[in-house]
PDB file of C-alpha atoms in Angstrom:
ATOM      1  CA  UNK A   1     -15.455  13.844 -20.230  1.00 85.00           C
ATOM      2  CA  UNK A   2     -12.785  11.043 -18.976  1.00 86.00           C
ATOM      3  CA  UNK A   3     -13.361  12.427 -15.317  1.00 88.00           C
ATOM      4  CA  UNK A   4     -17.477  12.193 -15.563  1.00 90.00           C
ATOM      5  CA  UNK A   5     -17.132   8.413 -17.281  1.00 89.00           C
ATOM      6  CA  UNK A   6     -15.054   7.174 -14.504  1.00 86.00           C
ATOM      7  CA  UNK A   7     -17.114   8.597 -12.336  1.00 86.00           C
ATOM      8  CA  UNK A   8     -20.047   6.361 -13.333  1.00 85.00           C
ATOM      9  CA  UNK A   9     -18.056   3.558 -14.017  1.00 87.00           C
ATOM     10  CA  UNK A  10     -17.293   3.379  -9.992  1.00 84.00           C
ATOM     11  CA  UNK A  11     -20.573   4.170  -8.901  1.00 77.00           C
ATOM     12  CA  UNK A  12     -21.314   1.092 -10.722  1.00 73.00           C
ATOM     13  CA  UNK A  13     -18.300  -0.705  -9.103  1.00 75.00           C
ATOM     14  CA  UNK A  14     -19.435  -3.027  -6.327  1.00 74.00           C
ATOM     15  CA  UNK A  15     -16.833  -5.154  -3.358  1.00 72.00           C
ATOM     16  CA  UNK A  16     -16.720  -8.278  -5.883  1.00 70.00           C
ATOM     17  CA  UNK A  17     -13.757  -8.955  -7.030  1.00 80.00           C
ATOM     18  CA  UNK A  18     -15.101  -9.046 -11.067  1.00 81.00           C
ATOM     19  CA  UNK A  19     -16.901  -5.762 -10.505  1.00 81.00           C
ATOM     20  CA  UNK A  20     -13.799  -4.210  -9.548  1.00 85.00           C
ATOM     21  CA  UNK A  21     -11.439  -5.868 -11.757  1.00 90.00           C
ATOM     22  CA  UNK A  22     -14.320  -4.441 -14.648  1.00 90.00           C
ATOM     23  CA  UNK A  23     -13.572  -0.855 -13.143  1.00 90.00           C
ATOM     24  CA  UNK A  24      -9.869  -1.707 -13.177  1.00 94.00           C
ATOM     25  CA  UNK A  25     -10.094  -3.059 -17.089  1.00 95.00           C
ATOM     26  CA  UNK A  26     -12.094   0.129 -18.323  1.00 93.00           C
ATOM     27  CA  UNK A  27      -9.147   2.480 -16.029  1.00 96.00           C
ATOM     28  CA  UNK A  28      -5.971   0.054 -18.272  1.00 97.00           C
ATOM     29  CA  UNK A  29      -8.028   0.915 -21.151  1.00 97.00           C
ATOM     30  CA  UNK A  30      -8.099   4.753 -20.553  1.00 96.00           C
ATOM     31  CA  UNK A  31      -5.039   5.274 -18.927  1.00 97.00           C
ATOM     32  CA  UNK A  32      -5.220   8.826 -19.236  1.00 96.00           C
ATOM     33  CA  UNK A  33      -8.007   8.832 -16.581  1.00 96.00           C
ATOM     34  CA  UNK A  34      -5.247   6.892 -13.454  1.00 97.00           C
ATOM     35  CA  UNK A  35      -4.862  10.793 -12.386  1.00 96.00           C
ATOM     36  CA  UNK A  36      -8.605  11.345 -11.472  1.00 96.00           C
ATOM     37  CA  UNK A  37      -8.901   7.760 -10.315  1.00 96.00           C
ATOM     38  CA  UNK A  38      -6.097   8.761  -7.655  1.00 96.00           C
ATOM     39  CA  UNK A  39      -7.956  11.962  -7.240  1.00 95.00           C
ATOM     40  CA  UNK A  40     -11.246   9.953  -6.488  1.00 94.00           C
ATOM     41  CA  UNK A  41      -9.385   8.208  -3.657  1.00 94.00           C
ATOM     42  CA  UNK A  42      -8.530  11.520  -2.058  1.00 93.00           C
ATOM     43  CA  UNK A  43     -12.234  12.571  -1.567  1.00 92.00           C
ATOM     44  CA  UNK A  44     -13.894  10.878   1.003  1.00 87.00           C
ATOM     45  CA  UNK A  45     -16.330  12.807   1.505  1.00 86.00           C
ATOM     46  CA  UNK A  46     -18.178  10.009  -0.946  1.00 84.00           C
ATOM     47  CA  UNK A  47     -18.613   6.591  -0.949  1.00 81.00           C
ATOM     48  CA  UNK A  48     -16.740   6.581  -4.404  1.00 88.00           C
ATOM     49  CA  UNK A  49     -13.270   7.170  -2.161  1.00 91.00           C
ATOM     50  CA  UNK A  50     -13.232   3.434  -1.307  1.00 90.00           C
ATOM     51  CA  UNK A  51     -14.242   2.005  -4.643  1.00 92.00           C
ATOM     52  CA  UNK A  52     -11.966   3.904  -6.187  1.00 94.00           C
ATOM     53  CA  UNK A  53      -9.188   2.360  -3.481  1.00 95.00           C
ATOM     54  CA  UNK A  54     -10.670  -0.878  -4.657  1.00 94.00           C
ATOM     55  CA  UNK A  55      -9.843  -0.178  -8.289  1.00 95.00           C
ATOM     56  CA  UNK A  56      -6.611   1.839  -7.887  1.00 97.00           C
ATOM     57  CA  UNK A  57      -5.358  -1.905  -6.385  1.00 97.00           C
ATOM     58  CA  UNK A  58      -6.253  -3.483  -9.190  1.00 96.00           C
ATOM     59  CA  UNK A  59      -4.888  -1.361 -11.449  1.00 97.00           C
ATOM     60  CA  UNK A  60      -1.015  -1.332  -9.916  1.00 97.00           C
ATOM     61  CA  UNK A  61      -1.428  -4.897  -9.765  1.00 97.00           C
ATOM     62  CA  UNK A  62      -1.769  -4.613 -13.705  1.00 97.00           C
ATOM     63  CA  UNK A  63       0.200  -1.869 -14.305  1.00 97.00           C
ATOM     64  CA  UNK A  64       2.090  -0.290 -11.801  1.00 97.00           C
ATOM     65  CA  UNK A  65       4.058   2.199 -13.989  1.00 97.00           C
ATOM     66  CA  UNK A  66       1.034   4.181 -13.719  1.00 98.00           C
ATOM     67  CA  UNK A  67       0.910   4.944 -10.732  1.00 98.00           C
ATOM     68  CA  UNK A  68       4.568   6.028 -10.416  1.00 97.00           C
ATOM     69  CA  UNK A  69       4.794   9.571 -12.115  1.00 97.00           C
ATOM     70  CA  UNK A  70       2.248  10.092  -9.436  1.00 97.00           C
ATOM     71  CA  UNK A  71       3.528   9.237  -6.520  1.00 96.00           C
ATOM     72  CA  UNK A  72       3.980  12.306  -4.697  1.00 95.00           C
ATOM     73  CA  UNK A  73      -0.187  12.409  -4.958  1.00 95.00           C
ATOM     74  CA  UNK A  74      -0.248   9.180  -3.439  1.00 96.00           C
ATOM     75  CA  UNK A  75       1.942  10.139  -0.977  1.00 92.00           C
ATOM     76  CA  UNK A  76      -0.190  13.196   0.502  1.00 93.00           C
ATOM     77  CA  UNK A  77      -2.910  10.674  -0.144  1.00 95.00           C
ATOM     78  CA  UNK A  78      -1.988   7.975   2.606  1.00 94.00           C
ATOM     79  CA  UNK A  79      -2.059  10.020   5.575  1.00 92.00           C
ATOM     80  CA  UNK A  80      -5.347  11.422   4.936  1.00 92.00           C
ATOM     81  CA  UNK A  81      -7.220   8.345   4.418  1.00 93.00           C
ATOM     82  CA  UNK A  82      -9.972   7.756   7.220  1.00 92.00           C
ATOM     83  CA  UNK A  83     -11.799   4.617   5.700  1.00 90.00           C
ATOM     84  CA  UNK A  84     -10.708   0.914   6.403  1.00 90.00           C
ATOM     85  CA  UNK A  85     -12.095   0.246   2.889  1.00 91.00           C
ATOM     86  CA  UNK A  86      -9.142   2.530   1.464  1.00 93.00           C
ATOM     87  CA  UNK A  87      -6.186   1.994   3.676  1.00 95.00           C
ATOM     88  CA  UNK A  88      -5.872  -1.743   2.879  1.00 95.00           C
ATOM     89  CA  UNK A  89      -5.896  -1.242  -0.732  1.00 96.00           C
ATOM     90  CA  UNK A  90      -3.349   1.328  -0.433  1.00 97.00           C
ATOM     91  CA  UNK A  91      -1.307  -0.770   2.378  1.00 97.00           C
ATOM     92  CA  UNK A  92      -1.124  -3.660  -0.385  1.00 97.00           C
ATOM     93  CA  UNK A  93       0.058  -1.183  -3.252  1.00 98.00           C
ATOM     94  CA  UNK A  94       2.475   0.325  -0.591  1.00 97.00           C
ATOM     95  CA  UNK A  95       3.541  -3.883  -0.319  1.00 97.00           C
ATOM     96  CA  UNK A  96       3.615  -3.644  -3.726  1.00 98.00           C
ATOM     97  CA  UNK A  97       5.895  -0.794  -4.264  1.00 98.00           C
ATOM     98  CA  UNK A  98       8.169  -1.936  -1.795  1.00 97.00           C
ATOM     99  CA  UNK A  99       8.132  -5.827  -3.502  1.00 97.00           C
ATOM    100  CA  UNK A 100       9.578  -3.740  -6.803  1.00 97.00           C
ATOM    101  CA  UNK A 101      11.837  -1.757  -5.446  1.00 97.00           C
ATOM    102  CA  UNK A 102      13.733  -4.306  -2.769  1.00 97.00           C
ATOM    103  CA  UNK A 103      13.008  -7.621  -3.962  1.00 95.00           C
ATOM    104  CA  UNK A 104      12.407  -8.121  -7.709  1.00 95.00           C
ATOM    105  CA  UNK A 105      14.205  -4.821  -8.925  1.00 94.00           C
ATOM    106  CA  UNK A 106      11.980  -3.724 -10.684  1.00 95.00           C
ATOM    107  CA  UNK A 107      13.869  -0.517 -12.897  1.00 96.00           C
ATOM    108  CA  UNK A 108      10.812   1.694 -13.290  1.00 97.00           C
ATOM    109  CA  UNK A 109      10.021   1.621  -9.470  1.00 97.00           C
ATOM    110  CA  UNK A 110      13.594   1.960  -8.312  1.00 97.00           C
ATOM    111  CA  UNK A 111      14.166   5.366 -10.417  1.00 97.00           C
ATOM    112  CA  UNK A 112      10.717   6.907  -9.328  1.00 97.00           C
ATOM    113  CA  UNK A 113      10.103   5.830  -5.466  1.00 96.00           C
ATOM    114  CA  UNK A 114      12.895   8.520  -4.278  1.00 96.00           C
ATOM    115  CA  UNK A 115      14.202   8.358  -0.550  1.00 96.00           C
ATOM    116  CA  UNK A 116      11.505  11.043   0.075  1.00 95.00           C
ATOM    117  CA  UNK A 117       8.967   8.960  -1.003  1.00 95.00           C
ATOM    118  CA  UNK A 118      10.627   6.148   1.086  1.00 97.00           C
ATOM    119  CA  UNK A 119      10.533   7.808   3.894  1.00 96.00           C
ATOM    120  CA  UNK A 120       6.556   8.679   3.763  1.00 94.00           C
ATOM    121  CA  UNK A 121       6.021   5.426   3.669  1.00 95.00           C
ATOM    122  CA  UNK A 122       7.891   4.128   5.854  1.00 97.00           C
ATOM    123  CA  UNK A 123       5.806   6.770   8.202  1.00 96.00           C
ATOM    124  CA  UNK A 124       2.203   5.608   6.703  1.00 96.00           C
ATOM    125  CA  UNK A 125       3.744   1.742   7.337  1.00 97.00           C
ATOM    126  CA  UNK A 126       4.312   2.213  10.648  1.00 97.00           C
ATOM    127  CA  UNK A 127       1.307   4.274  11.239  1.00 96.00           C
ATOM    128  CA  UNK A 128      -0.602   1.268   9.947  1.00 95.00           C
ATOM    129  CA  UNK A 129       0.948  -1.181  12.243  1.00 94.00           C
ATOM    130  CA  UNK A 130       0.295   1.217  15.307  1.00 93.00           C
ATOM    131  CA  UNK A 131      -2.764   2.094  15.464  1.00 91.00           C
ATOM    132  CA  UNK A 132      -6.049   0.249  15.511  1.00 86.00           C
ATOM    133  CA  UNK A 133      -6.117  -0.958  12.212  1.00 88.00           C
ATOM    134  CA  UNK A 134      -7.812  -4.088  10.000  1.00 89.00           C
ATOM    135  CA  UNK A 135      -5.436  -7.645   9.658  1.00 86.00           C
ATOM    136  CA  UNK A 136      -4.860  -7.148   6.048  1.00 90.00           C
ATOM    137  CA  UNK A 137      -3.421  -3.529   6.392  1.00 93.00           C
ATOM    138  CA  UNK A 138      -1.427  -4.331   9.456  1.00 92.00           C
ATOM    139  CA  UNK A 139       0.210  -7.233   7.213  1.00 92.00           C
ATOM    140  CA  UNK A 140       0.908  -5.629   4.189  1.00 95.00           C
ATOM    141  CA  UNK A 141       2.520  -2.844   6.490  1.00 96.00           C
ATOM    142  CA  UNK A 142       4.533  -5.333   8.185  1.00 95.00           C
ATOM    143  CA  UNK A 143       5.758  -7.008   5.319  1.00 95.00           C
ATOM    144  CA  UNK A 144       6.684  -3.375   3.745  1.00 97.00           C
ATOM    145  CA  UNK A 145       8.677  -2.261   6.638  1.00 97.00           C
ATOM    146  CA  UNK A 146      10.393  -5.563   6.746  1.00 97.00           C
ATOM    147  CA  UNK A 147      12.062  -4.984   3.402  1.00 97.00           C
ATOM    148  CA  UNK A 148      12.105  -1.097   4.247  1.00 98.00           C
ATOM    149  CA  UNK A 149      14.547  -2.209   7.045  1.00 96.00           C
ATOM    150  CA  UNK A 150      17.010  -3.797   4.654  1.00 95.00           C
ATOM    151  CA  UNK A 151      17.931   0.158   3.854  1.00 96.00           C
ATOM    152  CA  UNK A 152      17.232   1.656   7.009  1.00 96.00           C
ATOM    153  CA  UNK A 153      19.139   0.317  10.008  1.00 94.00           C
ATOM    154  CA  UNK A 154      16.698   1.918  12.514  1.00 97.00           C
ATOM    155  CA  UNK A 155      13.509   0.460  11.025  1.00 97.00           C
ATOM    156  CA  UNK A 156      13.768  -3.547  12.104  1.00 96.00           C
ATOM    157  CA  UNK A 157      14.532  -2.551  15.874  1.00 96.00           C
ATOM    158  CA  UNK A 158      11.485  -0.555  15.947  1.00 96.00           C
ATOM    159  CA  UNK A 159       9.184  -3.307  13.987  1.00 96.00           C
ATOM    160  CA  UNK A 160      10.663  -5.939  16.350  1.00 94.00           C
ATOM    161  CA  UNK A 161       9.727  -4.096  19.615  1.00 94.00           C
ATOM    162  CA  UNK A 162       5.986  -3.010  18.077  1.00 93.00           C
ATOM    163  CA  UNK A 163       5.575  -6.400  16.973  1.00 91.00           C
ATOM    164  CA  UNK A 164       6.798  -7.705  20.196  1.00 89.00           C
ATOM    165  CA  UNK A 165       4.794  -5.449  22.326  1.00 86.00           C
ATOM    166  CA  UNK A 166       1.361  -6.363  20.320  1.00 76.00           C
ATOM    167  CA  UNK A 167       1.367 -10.111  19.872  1.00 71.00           C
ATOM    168  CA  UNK A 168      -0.657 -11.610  22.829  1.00 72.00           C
ATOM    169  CA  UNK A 169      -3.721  -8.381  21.948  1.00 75.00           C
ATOM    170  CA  UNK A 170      -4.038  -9.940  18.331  1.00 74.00           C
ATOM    171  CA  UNK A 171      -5.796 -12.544  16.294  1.00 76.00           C
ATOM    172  CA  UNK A 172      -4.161 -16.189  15.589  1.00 81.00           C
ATOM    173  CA  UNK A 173      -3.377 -15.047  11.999  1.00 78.00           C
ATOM    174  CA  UNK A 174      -2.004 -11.580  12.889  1.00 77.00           C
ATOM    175  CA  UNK A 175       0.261 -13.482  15.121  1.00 84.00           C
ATOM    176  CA  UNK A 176       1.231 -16.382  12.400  1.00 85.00           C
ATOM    177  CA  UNK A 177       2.721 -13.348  10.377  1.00 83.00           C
ATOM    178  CA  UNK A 178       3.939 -11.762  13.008  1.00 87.00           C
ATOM    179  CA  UNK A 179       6.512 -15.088  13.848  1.00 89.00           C
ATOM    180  CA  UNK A 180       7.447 -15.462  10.053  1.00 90.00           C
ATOM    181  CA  UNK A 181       8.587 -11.482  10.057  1.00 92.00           C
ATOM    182  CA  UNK A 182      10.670 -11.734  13.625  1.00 91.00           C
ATOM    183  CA  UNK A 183      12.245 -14.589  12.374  1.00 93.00           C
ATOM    184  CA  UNK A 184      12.929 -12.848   9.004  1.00 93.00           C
ATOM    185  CA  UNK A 185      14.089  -9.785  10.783  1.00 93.00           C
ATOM    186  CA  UNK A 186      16.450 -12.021  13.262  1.00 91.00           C
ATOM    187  CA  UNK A 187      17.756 -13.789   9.838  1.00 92.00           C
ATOM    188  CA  UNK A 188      18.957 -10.531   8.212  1.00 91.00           C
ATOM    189  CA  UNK A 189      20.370  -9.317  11.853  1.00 86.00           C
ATOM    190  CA  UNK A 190      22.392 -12.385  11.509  1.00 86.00           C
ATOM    191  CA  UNK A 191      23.672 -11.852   8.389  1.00 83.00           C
ATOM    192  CA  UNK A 192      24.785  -8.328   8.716  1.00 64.00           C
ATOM    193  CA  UNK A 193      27.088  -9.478  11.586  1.00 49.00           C
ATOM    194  CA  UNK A 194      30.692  -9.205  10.819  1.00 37.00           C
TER     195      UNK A 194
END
């Protein structure tokens, strides 16, 4: 019954940002439905995949303690995905996750996102920034592996020569972000120095 009224609550669910923050409300209100919604996001063999990307964003943005007893779902999730429409939302909940667990300390994210999870997506993060991907993920990604790098020494050499490598091929914004992170990067270098 849950599964079949989420259901048509995203196939109602259109790209503006009240539709899917309506989807998102009815998901906080019925929490018991988040499994299904990440299920939703696995099946793209249907246009609901991406809306239900769009609304999974919202909802981690709200309430992110939902998502974490289920993160080794989202985590054979990310590789998977094959629409542009999904990977950014999950890129930015990725950002997310990584915000809580090395910048604000957030308790709840710290004791579920193990190093296994860490790991994964450090690999979808990097992925991201690789291949041919949209701005938005690509940024998310880099900001993610920027604070992923504060744990694992091998991680800001790597993001340094990728984001080296790619500057001149992208847009005037990609590169913007690009300068802030090297110069982050070169900052925590510094300070790791004896």
């Amino acid at each position: 019954m849950l599964r079949e009224a989420l259901e048509e609550t995203l196939n109602y669910a259109k790209a503006y940002r009240a539709s899917r923050q309506e989807a998102a409300d009815w998901v906080l209100k019925n929490p018991a439905s988040f499994e299904y919604l990440l299920k939703f996001c696995a099946d793209e063999s249907t246009d609901r995949s991406h809306k239900a990307a769009w609304v999974l964003e919202f909802v981690c943005k709200a309430r992110m303690e939902l998502l974490l007893p289920h993160l080794d779902l989202y985590y054979t999730i990310i590789p998977e995905l094959k629409k542009d429409q999904a990977k950014r939302p999950f890129a930015k909940i990725t950002e997310l996750l990584c915000l809580g667990y090395y910048k604000d300390i957030n308790d709840a994210v710290r004791s579920s996102l193990n190093r296994e999870h860490r790991e994964a997506l450090t690999a979808a993060c990097f992925d991201w920034v690789i291949n041919e991907e949209k701005v938005a993920c690509k940024a998310y990604s880099i900001q993610s592996l920027y604070y992923l790098g504060t744990e694992f020494d091998w991680v800001h050499p790597e993001l340094k020569m990728i984001l080296q490598e790619g500057y001149a091929n992208h847009s005037a914004a990609y590169k913007a972000r690009t300068r802030t992170f090297l110069a982050k990067i070169e900052k925590f270098q510094a300070g790791k120095r004896p």
